[in-house]
Tab-separated table of C-alpha atoms in Angstrom:
chain	number	residue	atom	x	y	z
A	1	MET	CA	-79.543	-9.417	-120.103
A	2	ASP	CA	-76.876	-8.111	-117.603
A	3	PHE	CA	-73.767	-6.443	-118.633
A	4	ILE	CA	-70.342	-5.713	-116.648
A	5	GLU	CA	-68.589	-2.564	-116.810
A	6	ILE	CA	-64.795	-3.066	-117.892
A	7	VAL	CA	-63.363	-0.159	-117.972
A	8	PRO	CA	-63.631	3.174	-119.798
A	9	VAL	CA	-62.732	3.705	-123.593
A	10	SER	CA	-59.911	5.459	-123.324
A	11	LYS	CA	-57.675	2.436	-121.529
A	12	ILE	CA	-58.276	-0.002	-124.786
A	13	LEU	CA	-56.375	2.875	-126.806
A	14	SER	CA	-53.004	1.770	-125.717
A	15	HIS	CA	-52.894	-2.331	-127.172
A	16	THR	CA	-55.509	-4.335	-129.460
A	17	ARG	CA	-55.997	-7.008	-127.264
A	18	PHE	CA	-56.731	-7.333	-123.402
A	19	LEU	CA	-56.768	-10.498	-120.838
A	20	LEU	CA	-59.565	-9.517	-118.411
A	21	THR	CA	-60.280	-11.702	-115.888
A	22	LEU	CA	-64.055	-11.817	-113.935
A	23	ARG	CA	-65.161	-12.896	-110.680
A	24	SER	CA	-68.575	-13.673	-109.364
A	25	GLY	CA	-70.108	-13.432	-106.204
A	26	GLU	CA	-69.776	-17.339	-105.768
A	27	GLY	CA	-66.074	-17.103	-106.666
A	28	ILE	CA	-66.414	-18.237	-110.094
A	29	TYR	CA	-63.535	-16.926	-112.314
A	30	ARG	CA	-63.815	-16.122	-115.714
A	31	SER	CA	-60.415	-15.601	-118.114
A	32	LEU	CA	-61.403	-13.200	-121.220
A	33	LEU	CA	-59.610	-11.563	-124.134
A	34	LEU	CA	-61.017	-8.346	-125.523
A	35	PHE	CA	-59.742	-7.554	-129.040
A	36	ARG	CA	-59.518	-4.076	-130.550
A	37	LEU	CA	-59.381	-4.876	-134.173
A	38	SER	CA	-59.247	-1.493	-135.999
A	39	THR	CA	-60.296	1.786	-136.164
A	40	SER	CA	-62.328	1.831	-139.469
A	41	PRO	CA	-65.986	2.296	-139.856
A	42	VAL	CA	-68.075	-0.548	-138.425
A	43	PRO	CA	-71.090	-1.667	-141.401
A	44	PRO	CA	-74.629	-0.416	-140.245
A	45	ASP	CA	-75.469	-4.005	-140.518
A	46	THR	CA	-72.974	-4.597	-137.715
A	47	ASP	CA	-75.050	-7.377	-135.076
A	48	GLU	CA	-75.181	-6.088	-131.299
A	49	HIS	CA	-71.549	-7.811	-131.092
A	50	VAL	CA	-69.617	-4.366	-132.252
A	51	ARG	CA	-71.174	-1.118	-131.323
A	52	GLU	CA	-69.517	2.496	-132.032
A	53	PRO	CA	-68.841	4.735	-129.119
A	54	SER	CA	-71.924	7.355	-129.114
A	55	LYS	CA	-69.252	10.237	-128.915
A	56	THR	CA	-65.919	11.551	-130.165
A	57	LEU	CA	-63.072	10.062	-128.858
A	58	ASN	CA	-59.572	11.939	-128.412
A	59	GLY	CA	-61.086	14.677	-130.745
A	60	ALA	CA	-61.066	12.089	-133.610
A	61	PHE	CA	-64.827	12.454	-135.039
A	62	HIS	CA	-67.000	9.543	-134.283
A	63	VAL	CA	-64.234	6.795	-133.938
A	64	ALA	CA	-65.723	3.140	-134.468
A	65	GLU	CA	-63.976	0.850	-132.605
A	66	GLN	CA	-64.384	-3.009	-133.400
A	67	LEU	CA	-64.368	-4.986	-130.329
A	68	TYR	CA	-65.018	-8.403	-129.455
A	69	VAL	CA	-64.710	-10.554	-126.186
A	70	MET	CA	-64.503	-14.702	-126.158
A	71	GLU	CA	-62.863	-16.746	-123.893
A	72	SER	CA	-59.305	-17.077	-123.588
A	73	ALA	CA	-58.731	-20.729	-124.256
A	74	CYS	CA	-59.144	-22.873	-127.091
A	75	PRO	CA	-62.014	-25.208	-126.835
A	76	HIS	CA	-59.894	-27.681	-128.644
A	77	LEU	CA	-57.260	-28.419	-126.206
A	78	GLY	CA	-56.783	-25.288	-124.192
A	79	ALA	CA	-54.379	-23.458	-126.137
A	80	ASP	CA	-53.986	-19.615	-125.185
A	81	MET	CA	-55.615	-17.437	-127.918
A	82	SER	CA	-54.023	-14.405	-126.833
A	83	HIS	CA	-51.376	-14.507	-129.968
A	84	ALA	CA	-54.307	-16.123	-132.230
A	85	ASP	CA	-54.031	-14.916	-135.759
A	86	ILE	CA	-57.134	-12.850	-137.305
A	87	GLU	CA	-58.367	-13.210	-140.128
A	88	GLU	CA	-61.410	-11.729	-142.158
A	89	CYS	CA	-63.698	-14.389	-144.424
A	90	GLU	CA	-66.832	-14.097	-146.769
A	91	THR	CA	-69.138	-14.648	-142.974
A	92	GLY	CA	-66.722	-11.841	-140.880
A	93	VAL	CA	-64.042	-12.090	-138.792
A	94	VAL	CA	-62.413	-15.606	-137.258
A	95	ALA	CA	-59.913	-16.042	-134.499
A	96	VAL	CA	-57.207	-18.871	-135.787
A	97	CYS	CA	-56.215	-20.744	-132.877
A	98	PRO	CA	-52.296	-20.864	-132.834
A	99	TRP	CA	-51.683	-24.685	-132.186
A	100	HIS	CA	-54.089	-26.228	-134.592
A	101	ARG	CA	-55.306	-23.526	-136.641
A	102	TYR	CA	-58.590	-24.278	-135.752
A	103	ASP	CA	-60.928	-20.632	-136.642
A	104	PHE	CA	-63.689	-19.391	-134.544
A	105	ASP	CA	-66.441	-16.399	-135.860
A	106	MET	CA	-66.001	-14.109	-133.317
A	107	ARG	CA	-69.275	-13.152	-133.071
A	108	THR	CA	-70.883	-16.711	-132.849
A	109	GLY	CA	-67.648	-18.654	-131.640
A	110	LYS	CA	-68.777	-21.362	-134.298
A	111	SER	CA	-65.943	-23.437	-136.032
A	112	ASP	CA	-65.843	-25.307	-138.855
A	113	THR	CA	-64.298	-28.280	-136.624
A	114	GLY	CA	-67.752	-28.366	-135.094
A	115	LEU	CA	-66.437	-27.029	-131.449
A	116	ARG	CA	-67.789	-23.416	-130.353
A	117	ALA	CA	-65.439	-21.045	-128.593
A	118	CYS	CA	-67.568	-18.897	-125.924
A	119	VAL	CA	-68.070	-15.154	-126.826
A	120	TYR	CA	-69.527	-12.465	-124.938
A	121	LYS	CA	-71.875	-9.275	-126.376
A	122	VAL	CA	-70.148	-6.091	-126.186
A	123	ASP	CA	-72.041	-2.357	-125.692
A	124	VAL	CA	-70.300	0.999	-125.281
A	125	LYS	CA	-72.413	3.433	-123.435
A	126	LYS	CA	-72.029	5.970	-120.476
A	127	GLY	CA	-69.809	4.509	-117.016
A	128	ALA	CA	-71.546	4.241	-113.881
A	129	ASN	CA	-68.688	6.231	-112.274
A	130	ASN	CA	-67.309	7.570	-115.329
A	131	GLY	CA	-69.301	11.004	-115.913
A	132	ASP	CA	-69.874	11.333	-119.619
A	133	ALA	CA	-67.100	9.594	-120.685
A	134	ASP	CA	-67.783	6.417	-122.519
A	135	SER	CA	-67.171	2.308	-121.039
A	136	ILE	CA	-66.644	-0.689	-122.104
A	137	TRP	CA	-69.725	-2.873	-121.218
A	138	ILE	CA	-69.342	-6.831	-121.632
A	139	GLU	CA	-72.373	-9.719	-120.986
A	140	SER	CA	-72.166	-11.479	-117.776
A	141	PRO	CA	-71.531	-15.220	-118.027
A	142	ASP	CA	-74.483	-17.249	-117.853
A	143	GLU	CA	-73.570	-19.125	-114.807
A	144	GLY	CA	-73.082	-17.227	-111.099
A	145	SER	CA	-74.070	-13.572	-110.048
A	146	ASN	CA	-72.677	-10.276	-108.966
A	147	TRP	CA	-69.887	-10.836	-111.611
A	148	ARG	CA	-67.343	-8.011	-111.217
A	149	LEU	CA	-64.021	-7.602	-113.177
A	150	VAL	CA	-60.695	-8.471	-110.837
A	151	GLU	CA	-57.897	-8.198	-113.726
A	152	PHE	CA	-57.535	-6.324	-116.721
A	153	ARG	CA	-54.138	-5.957	-118.834
A	154	PRO	CA	-52.872	-5.870	-122.011
A	155	VAL	CA	-51.770	-8.745	-123.632
A	156	SER	CA	-48.610	-7.508	-124.319
A	157	GLU	CA	-47.655	-6.204	-120.853
A	158	GLY	CA	-44.392	-7.025	-119.661
A	159	THR	CA	-42.452	-5.989	-116.287
A	160	ALA	CA	-39.204	-5.434	-117.801
A	161	ASP	CA	-39.018	-2.052	-116.395
A	162	LEU	CA	-39.154	-3.145	-113.100
A	163	ILE	CA	-35.613	-4.281	-113.293
A	164	THR	CA	-32.818	-3.096	-115.760
A	165	LEU	CA	-31.829	-5.552	-117.628
A	166	THR	CA	-28.320	-6.701	-118.156
A	167	GLU	CA	-27.523	-7.449	-121.421
A	168	ASP	CA	-29.674	-7.515	-124.710
A	169	ILE	CA	-32.569	-9.521	-125.629
A	170	VAL	CA	-30.786	-10.818	-128.192
A	171	PRO	CA	-27.061	-11.001	-127.978
A	172	ALA	CA	-25.193	-8.705	-130.607
A	173	GLU	CA	-22.617	-11.680	-131.270
A	174	ASP	CA	-23.913	-14.702	-132.704
A	175	PRO	CA	-27.499	-14.709	-131.977
A	176	PRO	CA	-29.549	-17.687	-132.209
A	177	LYS	CA	-30.950	-19.267	-135.265
A	178	THR	CA	-32.563	-21.859	-133.990
A	179	LEU	CA	-35.326	-22.997	-131.484
A	180	ILE	CA	-32.905	-25.414	-129.790
A	181	GLN	CA	-30.149	-22.576	-129.522
A	182	TRP	CA	-33.132	-19.791	-128.601
A	183	ALA	CA	-33.749	-22.505	-125.513
A	184	VAL	CA	-30.170	-23.149	-124.517
A	185	LEU	CA	-29.410	-19.269	-124.816
A	186	VAL	CA	-32.865	-19.029	-121.939
A	187	LEU	CA	-31.780	-21.765	-120.044
A	188	ASN	CA	-28.173	-20.110	-119.062
A	189	THR	CA	-29.323	-16.922	-118.692
A	190	SER	CA	-29.269	-16.048	-115.032
A	191	HIS	CA	-30.729	-12.706	-115.021
A	192	PRO	CA	-34.533	-13.832	-114.030
A	193	GLN	CA	-36.144	-10.912	-115.775
A	194	LEU	CA	-33.825	-11.414	-118.748
A	195	LYS	CA	-34.646	-15.046	-119.248
A	196	VAL	CA	-38.461	-13.968	-119.096
A	197	GLU	CA	-37.652	-11.537	-122.058
A	198	ARG	CA	-35.809	-13.824	-123.994
A	199	THR	CA	-38.382	-16.634	-123.360
A	200	ARG	CA	-40.978	-13.878	-124.592
A	201	HIS	CA	-39.118	-13.133	-128.224
A	202	ALA	CA	-37.993	-16.828	-129.044
A	203	VAL	CA	-41.647	-18.080	-128.807
A	204	ASN	CA	-42.869	-14.970	-130.922
A	205	LEU	CA	-40.011	-15.767	-133.464
A	206	PHE	CA	-41.133	-19.268	-133.349
A	207	ARG	CA	-44.823	-18.519	-133.734
A	208	SER	CA	-44.605	-16.234	-136.297
A	209	GLY	CA	-42.499	-18.655	-138.248
A	210	LYS	CA	-39.398	-16.584	-138.434
A	211	LEU	CA	-36.964	-19.202	-137.162
A	212	SER	CA	-36.966	-21.689	-139.827
A	213	SER	CA	-35.833	-24.890	-137.881
A	214	ILE	CA	-36.050	-26.704	-134.638
A	215	GLY	CA	-32.365	-27.139	-134.973
A	216	ARG	CA	-32.149	-30.923	-133.285
A	217	GLY	CA	-29.543	-32.004	-135.574
A	218	ALA	CA	-26.318	-33.769	-134.496
A	219	SER	CA	-24.926	-30.003	-133.809
A	220	ALA	CA	-27.060	-28.560	-131.684
A	221	PRO	CA	-26.026	-26.931	-128.630
A	222	GLN	CA	-26.179	-29.157	-125.236
A	223	PRO	CA	-27.746	-27.385	-122.298
A	224	PRO	CA	-26.587	-27.063	-119.214
A	225	GLU	CA	-26.631	-29.720	-116.286
A	226	VAL	CA	-28.295	-26.773	-113.819
A	227	PRO	CA	-29.266	-23.337	-115.240
A	228	PRO	CA	-27.467	-21.027	-113.324
A	229	ARG	CA	-28.937	-18.473	-111.129
A	230	GLU	CA	-27.037	-14.795	-110.296
A	231	SER	CA	-24.883	-14.371	-107.226
A	232	ARG	CA	-26.679	-12.510	-105.110
A	233	MET	CA	-29.517	-14.916	-104.796
A	234	THR	CA	-29.033	-17.196	-101.531
A	235	PHE	CA	-29.413	-20.892	-101.808
A	236	VAL	CA	-30.662	-23.034	-98.561
A	237	ASP	CA	-31.508	-26.937	-98.738
A	238	PRO	CA	-35.496	-26.450	-98.757
A	239	LYS	CA	-35.699	-28.688	-95.646
A	240	HIS	CA	-34.297	-26.196	-93.792
A	241	LEU	CA	-36.542	-23.248	-95.045
A	242	ALA	CA	-39.088	-21.620	-92.648
A	243	LYS	CA	-42.304	-22.428	-93.038
A	244	ARG	CA	-43.846	-19.494	-95.289
A	245	LYS	CA	-46.518	-17.388	-93.584
A	246	SER	CA	-46.544	-13.987	-94.890
A	247	ARG	CA	-48.042	-13.345	-98.562
A	248	ALA	CA	-44.987	-12.201	-99.717
A	249	ALA	CA	-42.933	-15.355	-98.575
A	250	MET	CA	-45.368	-17.339	-100.243
A	251	LEU	CA	-45.311	-15.470	-103.590
A	252	HIS	CA	-41.524	-15.299	-103.264
A	253	ALA	CA	-41.282	-18.867	-103.189
A	254	LEU	CA	-43.699	-19.433	-105.936
A	255	ALA	CA	-41.943	-16.986	-108.134
A	256	ASN	CA	-38.573	-19.293	-107.520
A	257	ILE	CA	-40.576	-22.285	-108.709
A	258	GLU	CA	-42.048	-20.754	-111.817
A	259	GLN	CA	-38.098	-19.410	-112.780
A	260	TRP	CA	-37.317	-23.291	-112.685
A	261	ALA	CA	-40.517	-24.382	-114.561
A	262	ILE	CA	-39.292	-21.583	-117.466
A	263	ASP	CA	-36.266	-23.655	-117.179
A	264	LEU	CA	-37.929	-27.333	-117.327
A	265	ALA	CA	-39.830	-26.242	-120.270
A	266	TRP	CA	-37.022	-25.177	-122.148
A	267	ASP	CA	-35.018	-28.475	-121.019
A	268	ALA	CA	-37.510	-30.463	-122.141
A	269	ILE	CA	-36.748	-28.718	-125.841
A	270	ALA	CA	-33.244	-28.663	-125.795
A	271	ARG	CA	-32.356	-32.206	-124.113
A	272	PHE	CA	-34.998	-34.370	-125.868
A	273	GLY	CA	-35.816	-32.860	-129.083
A	274	PRO	CA	-32.315	-34.038	-130.487
A	275	THR	CA	-32.270	-37.324	-128.791
A	276	ASN	CA	-36.452	-37.939	-130.267
A	277	PRO	CA	-36.366	-37.442	-133.837
A	278	THR	CA	-39.883	-39.059	-133.984
A	279	LEU	CA	-41.232	-36.232	-131.922
A	280	PRO	CA	-44.084	-33.928	-134.212
A	281	HIS	CA	-44.104	-30.490	-134.713
A	282	GLN	CA	-46.376	-29.964	-131.945
A	283	PHE	CA	-44.180	-31.339	-129.357
A	284	PHE	CA	-42.090	-27.988	-129.710
A	285	SER	CA	-45.340	-25.924	-130.095
A	286	ASP	CA	-46.533	-27.300	-126.804
A	287	PHE	CA	-43.618	-26.737	-124.719
A	288	THR	CA	-42.780	-23.234	-126.192
A	289	LYS	CA	-46.397	-22.335	-125.156
A	290	ILE	CA	-45.317	-23.953	-121.678
A	291	ALA	CA	-42.763	-21.946	-121.238
A	292	LEU	CA	-44.299	-18.692	-122.692
A	293	ASP	CA	-47.122	-19.292	-119.504
A	294	GLU	CA	-44.355	-19.910	-117.129
A	295	ALA	CA	-42.827	-16.558	-118.119
A	296	LYS	CA	-46.019	-14.933	-117.791
A	297	HIS	CA	-46.362	-16.410	-114.231
A	298	PHE	CA	-42.982	-15.317	-113.088
A	299	SER	CA	-43.919	-11.444	-114.228
A	300	LEU	CA	-47.272	-11.961	-112.522
A	301	LEU	CA	-45.805	-12.856	-109.251
A	302	LEU	CA	-42.878	-10.577	-110.009
A	303	ALA	CA	-45.670	-7.701	-109.701
A	304	ARG	CA	-47.283	-8.524	-107.175
A	305	LEU	CA	-43.896	-8.894	-104.990
A	306	THR	CA	-43.031	-5.514	-106.207
A	307	ALA	CA	-46.486	-4.108	-105.016
A	308	LEU	CA	-45.710	-5.903	-101.504
A	309	GLU	CA	-41.911	-4.373	-101.682
A	310	MET	CA	-40.717	-7.577	-101.823
A	311	PRO	CA	-37.789	-7.923	-104.417
A	312	TYR	CA	-37.606	-11.056	-105.865
A	313	GLY	CA	-34.157	-12.174	-104.358
A	314	SER	CA	-34.993	-10.957	-100.881
A	315	LEU	CA	-35.432	-14.409	-99.708
A	316	PRO	CA	-33.420	-17.318	-99.931
A	317	ILE	CA	-34.382	-19.775	-102.733
A	318	HIS	CA	-33.455	-23.511	-103.551
A	319	SER	CA	-33.257	-25.861	-106.278
A	320	ALA	CA	-35.489	-28.945	-105.435
A	321	LEU	CA	-37.091	-29.013	-108.839
A	322	TRP	CA	-34.550	-29.273	-110.418
A	323	GLN	CA	-33.227	-32.317	-108.545
A	324	SER	CA	-36.098	-34.331	-110.757
A	325	ALA	CA	-34.736	-32.731	-113.683
A	326	THR	CA	-31.200	-33.919	-112.828
A	327	GLU	CA	-33.205	-37.654	-111.973
A	328	THR	CA	-34.873	-37.683	-115.202
A	329	ALA	CA	-31.966	-36.339	-117.922
A	330	ASP	CA	-31.773	-39.543	-119.580
A	331	SER	CA	-35.313	-40.369	-120.316
A	332	LEU	CA	-38.194	-38.181	-122.205
A	333	ARG	CA	-40.728	-40.510	-120.499
A	334	ALA	CA	-39.288	-40.063	-117.165
A	335	ARG	CA	-39.133	-36.389	-117.423
A	336	LEU	CA	-42.835	-36.431	-118.368
A	337	ALA	CA	-44.371	-38.579	-115.784
A	338	ILE	CA	-42.232	-37.150	-112.712
A	339	VAL	CA	-42.384	-33.305	-113.529
A	340	HIS	CA	-45.515	-32.976	-115.840
A	341	LEU	CA	-47.589	-35.308	-113.955
A	342	VAL	CA	-46.209	-36.012	-110.676
A	343	HIS	CA	-45.028	-32.282	-109.547
A	344	GLU	CA	-47.150	-30.031	-112.113
A	345	ALA	CA	-50.371	-32.506	-111.318
A	346	ARG	CA	-49.559	-31.369	-107.711
A	347	GLY	CA	-49.758	-28.207	-107.819
A	348	LEU	CA	-53.413	-28.504	-109.146
A	349	ASP	CA	-53.830	-30.283	-105.813
A	350	VAL	CA	-52.792	-27.701	-103.692
A	351	ASN	CA	-53.668	-24.327	-105.871
A	352	PRO	CA	-57.148	-23.893	-104.721
A	353	ALA	CA	-56.060	-24.271	-101.040
A	354	THR	CA	-53.423	-21.359	-101.793
A	355	ILE	CA	-55.724	-19.303	-103.525
A	356	ALA	CA	-58.381	-19.188	-100.741
A	357	LYS	CA	-55.317	-18.338	-98.198
A	358	PHE	CA	-55.088	-15.170	-100.639
A	359	ALA	CA	-58.836	-14.412	-100.469
A	360	LYS	CA	-59.427	-14.710	-96.788
A	361	GLN	CA	-56.780	-11.976	-96.734
A	362	GLY	CA	-58.167	-10.180	-99.232
A	363	ASP	CA	-55.370	-9.826	-102.040
A	364	ASP	CA	-57.821	-9.634	-104.921
A	365	ALA	CA	-54.916	-8.879	-107.057
A	366	SER	CA	-52.689	-11.985	-106.057
A	367	VAL	CA	-56.051	-13.915	-106.112
A	368	ALA	CA	-56.552	-13.151	-109.774
A	369	ALA	CA	-52.923	-14.222	-110.459
A	370	LEU	CA	-52.689	-17.425	-108.976
A	371	THR	CA	-56.282	-18.026	-110.890
A	372	VAL	CA	-54.893	-17.197	-114.108
A	373	ILE	CA	-51.672	-19.341	-112.811
A	374	HIS	CA	-53.864	-22.392	-111.900
A	375	ASN	CA	-55.797	-22.526	-115.028
A	376	ASP	CA	-52.572	-22.458	-117.055
A	377	GLU	CA	-51.111	-25.634	-114.963
A	378	VAL	CA	-54.053	-27.430	-115.983
A	379	THR	CA	-53.342	-27.168	-119.366
A	380	HIS	CA	-49.342	-28.076	-118.938
A	381	VAL	CA	-50.687	-31.125	-116.695
A	382	THR	CA	-52.730	-31.845	-120.320
A	383	ALA	CA	-49.623	-31.548	-122.301
A	384	GLY	CA	-47.820	-33.638	-120.458
A	385	HIS	CA	-50.396	-36.832	-120.344
A	386	ARG	CA	-50.788	-35.855	-124.120
A	387	TRP	CA	-47.015	-36.638	-124.711
A	388	PHE	CA	-46.648	-39.313	-122.086
A	389	THR	CA	-49.017	-41.421	-123.509
A	390	PHE	CA	-47.792	-40.250	-127.407
A	391	VAL	CA	-44.152	-42.197	-126.226
A	392	CYS	CA	-45.885	-44.531	-124.381
A	393	GLY	CA	-48.082	-45.377	-127.743
A	394	GLU	CA	-44.605	-45.241	-129.645
A	395	GLN	CA	-42.959	-48.099	-127.466
A	396	GLY	CA	-46.043	-49.959	-127.178
A	397	VAL	CA	-46.435	-49.873	-123.745
A	398	ASP	CA	-49.617	-48.829	-121.640
A	399	PRO	CA	-49.373	-45.442	-119.988
A	400	VAL	CA	-50.900	-46.404	-116.503
A	401	GLU	CA	-48.570	-49.244	-115.908
A	402	THR	CA	-45.694	-47.590	-117.354
A	403	PHE	CA	-46.218	-44.030	-115.321
A	404	ARG	CA	-46.613	-45.951	-112.100
A	405	GLU	CA	-43.260	-47.851	-112.789
A	406	GLU	CA	-41.519	-44.274	-113.445
A	407	VAL	CA	-43.059	-43.178	-110.148
A	408	ARG	CA	-41.812	-45.804	-108.062
A	409	ARG	CA	-38.268	-45.823	-109.787
A	410	HIS	CA	-37.720	-41.935	-110.172
A	411	PHE	CA	-39.649	-40.414	-107.531
A	412	SER	CA	-39.405	-40.898	-103.343
A	413	GLY	CA	-42.530	-40.864	-101.181
A	414	ARG	CA	-46.123	-41.731	-101.786
A	415	LEU	CA	-48.016	-39.829	-103.959
A	416	LYS	CA	-49.858	-36.937	-101.201
A	417	GLY	CA	-53.403	-36.665	-101.393
A	418	PRO	CA	-55.806	-35.127	-100.920
A	419	PHE	CA	-56.132	-34.905	-105.186
A	420	ASN	CA	-58.171	-32.515	-107.140
A	421	VAL	CA	-59.873	-35.071	-108.679
A	422	ASP	CA	-61.976	-32.945	-111.177
A	423	ASP	CA	-58.853	-30.734	-112.372
A	424	ARG	CA	-56.158	-34.369	-112.778
A	425	GLU	CA	-59.284	-35.985	-114.985
A	426	LYS	CA	-59.830	-32.739	-117.126
A	427	ALA	CA	-55.981	-32.763	-117.876
A	428	GLY	CA	-56.243	-36.734	-118.634
A	429	LEU	CA	-55.032	-38.004	-115.305
A	430	THR	CA	-57.985	-40.323	-114.271
A	431	ARG	CA	-57.881	-42.121	-110.908
A	432	ASP	CA	-55.835	-45.592	-111.475
A	433	PHE	CA	-52.702	-43.223	-112.522
A	434	TYR	CA	-51.800	-42.084	-109.533
A	435	GLU	CA	-54.255	-43.457	-106.287
A	436	ASP	CA	-52.424	-45.592	-103.969
A	437	LEU	CA	-49.127	-44.978	-105.422
A	438	ALA	CA	-45.327	-44.463	-103.694
A	439	GLY	CA	-42.004	-43.759	-105.230
A	440	GLU	CA	-39.284	-46.301	-104.095
A	441	MET	CA	-36.476	-44.041	-105.285
A	442	LYS	CA	-34.046	-43.783	-102.076
A	443	ASP	CA	-33.713	-40.219	-101.492
A	444	SER	CA	-30.095	-39.923	-102.287
A	445	LEU	CA	-30.148	-36.416	-104.565
A	446	SER	CA	-29.032	-33.743	-102.617
A	447	PRO	CA	-29.379	-30.291	-103.348
A	448	VAL	CA	-27.468	-28.582	-106.042
A	449	PRO	CA	-25.048	-26.474	-104.259
A	450	ALA	CA	-25.275	-22.586	-104.531
A	451	LYS	CA	-22.019	-22.440	-105.761
A	452	ALA	CA	-22.721	-24.763	-108.631
A	453	ILE	CA	-25.105	-23.216	-109.528
A	454	GLN	CA	-23.721	-19.512	-109.548
A	455	ASP	CA	-20.252	-20.583	-111.088
A	456	GLU	CA	-22.079	-22.122	-113.739
A	457	GLU	CA	-22.492	-18.887	-115.099
A	458	ALA	CA	-19.129	-18.179	-115.468
A	459	SER	CA	-18.423	-21.110	-117.740
A	460	VAL	CA	-21.501	-21.298	-120.056
A	461	LYS	CA	-20.524	-21.597	-123.552
A	462	ILE	CA	-22.863	-22.064	-126.368
A	463	GLY	CA	-22.226	-23.554	-129.313
A	464	TYR	CA	-24.421	-23.200	-132.288
A	465	GLU	CA	-25.351	-24.713	-135.349
A	466	THR	CA	-23.590	-22.999	-138.561
A	467	ARG	CA	-26.992	-24.045	-141.139
A	468	PHE	CA	-30.291	-24.553	-140.510
A	469	MET	CA	-31.546	-27.991	-139.835
A	470	ARG	CA	-34.777	-28.583	-141.566
A	471	GLY	CA	-35.415	-32.062	-140.908
A	472	LEU	CA	-38.514	-32.509	-138.255
């Protein structure tokens, strides 16, 4: 059995959860999570998934780390397991999926549901290039060869220190109390990194049960027509943008898309939550996860831009993606079809070629970031498909025919290939959804003027509910 050296033991003392990305010689990627659960002594009968460091650690005598490695996505519906609850039971320690509370034994991967998560054996021994220091080693995935680590970072890692925040994450005056209030606050936040940090904070409150209400009563605040952007940002018509050639320019363009994607996730919650009372709690769980993923994506891209000495905002941006939000503002069904099953699905088609461009230039760090983004986007299209078919089921209409009708009505131009058939099918989009399909909407929507977006910031006034609304 082959093992891969990950990092020195000293590198895992700052956090308890880490995301690691592996790549094989064949170009296969695996995103995993490493959990460091406690510093209590490991029982003598502990199996080989957990090993004690053989030497003293930072002067402490024989500190025993409980280390577990498992796949980063729940095998049920792809939920991010980085925020899974960890619970002890009679048979061992389990990771509980934050979406549907499916639990998985962290040593065997088994679940009472019949599903099984991929887990990897862990060892602690001398590093190959570490002198006498111990390193963490993990079992290689079964498929592929010549595996190596291309990314290792704490789950809680942020990039707030890259930009000084202009406001407190939680407003001192009249702080949000419901999920929709938080959604509207994030939408009205123009500072890109503050938008990220408020997203993280709001999702954490929601996941941990500290928000006792969705807040979609009659007095729920209204989302802005267009989320504001900082006045320093330069807007251009996307048709007039120069073709992006440099790595930095491509990453900057992708970062702009991720900022709008954060807004689109929160807008789905704030705009359609109050007007669709039959939406279950899981809808809001799924879209807060999407918002958090998009915030993570922006942070990953921001870190790469910083490394390339290209601050975000150095190049012009556009608001083309928000045009689809405006076009579908009155229909959840149309929003899910156009934003998630057209635009995000198109991302699945083009991402592999984008990743290949960065790999050709030897930019492993960007490849790792873009691979994380692509894998997350598959789950976003899955969520879009799930809730599109839910709405169609409630309305008694056929999902395929209805999707094609929504595209003809709310999209302009033919759905372009080549299509990433495999990832589309993973997300639920079979060929009958999208092949030989063109939108018939007249291209009458023009990009939102920069002045309108920037002036919006000055006129923002958020009205919050005065009490919790408990109806779900």
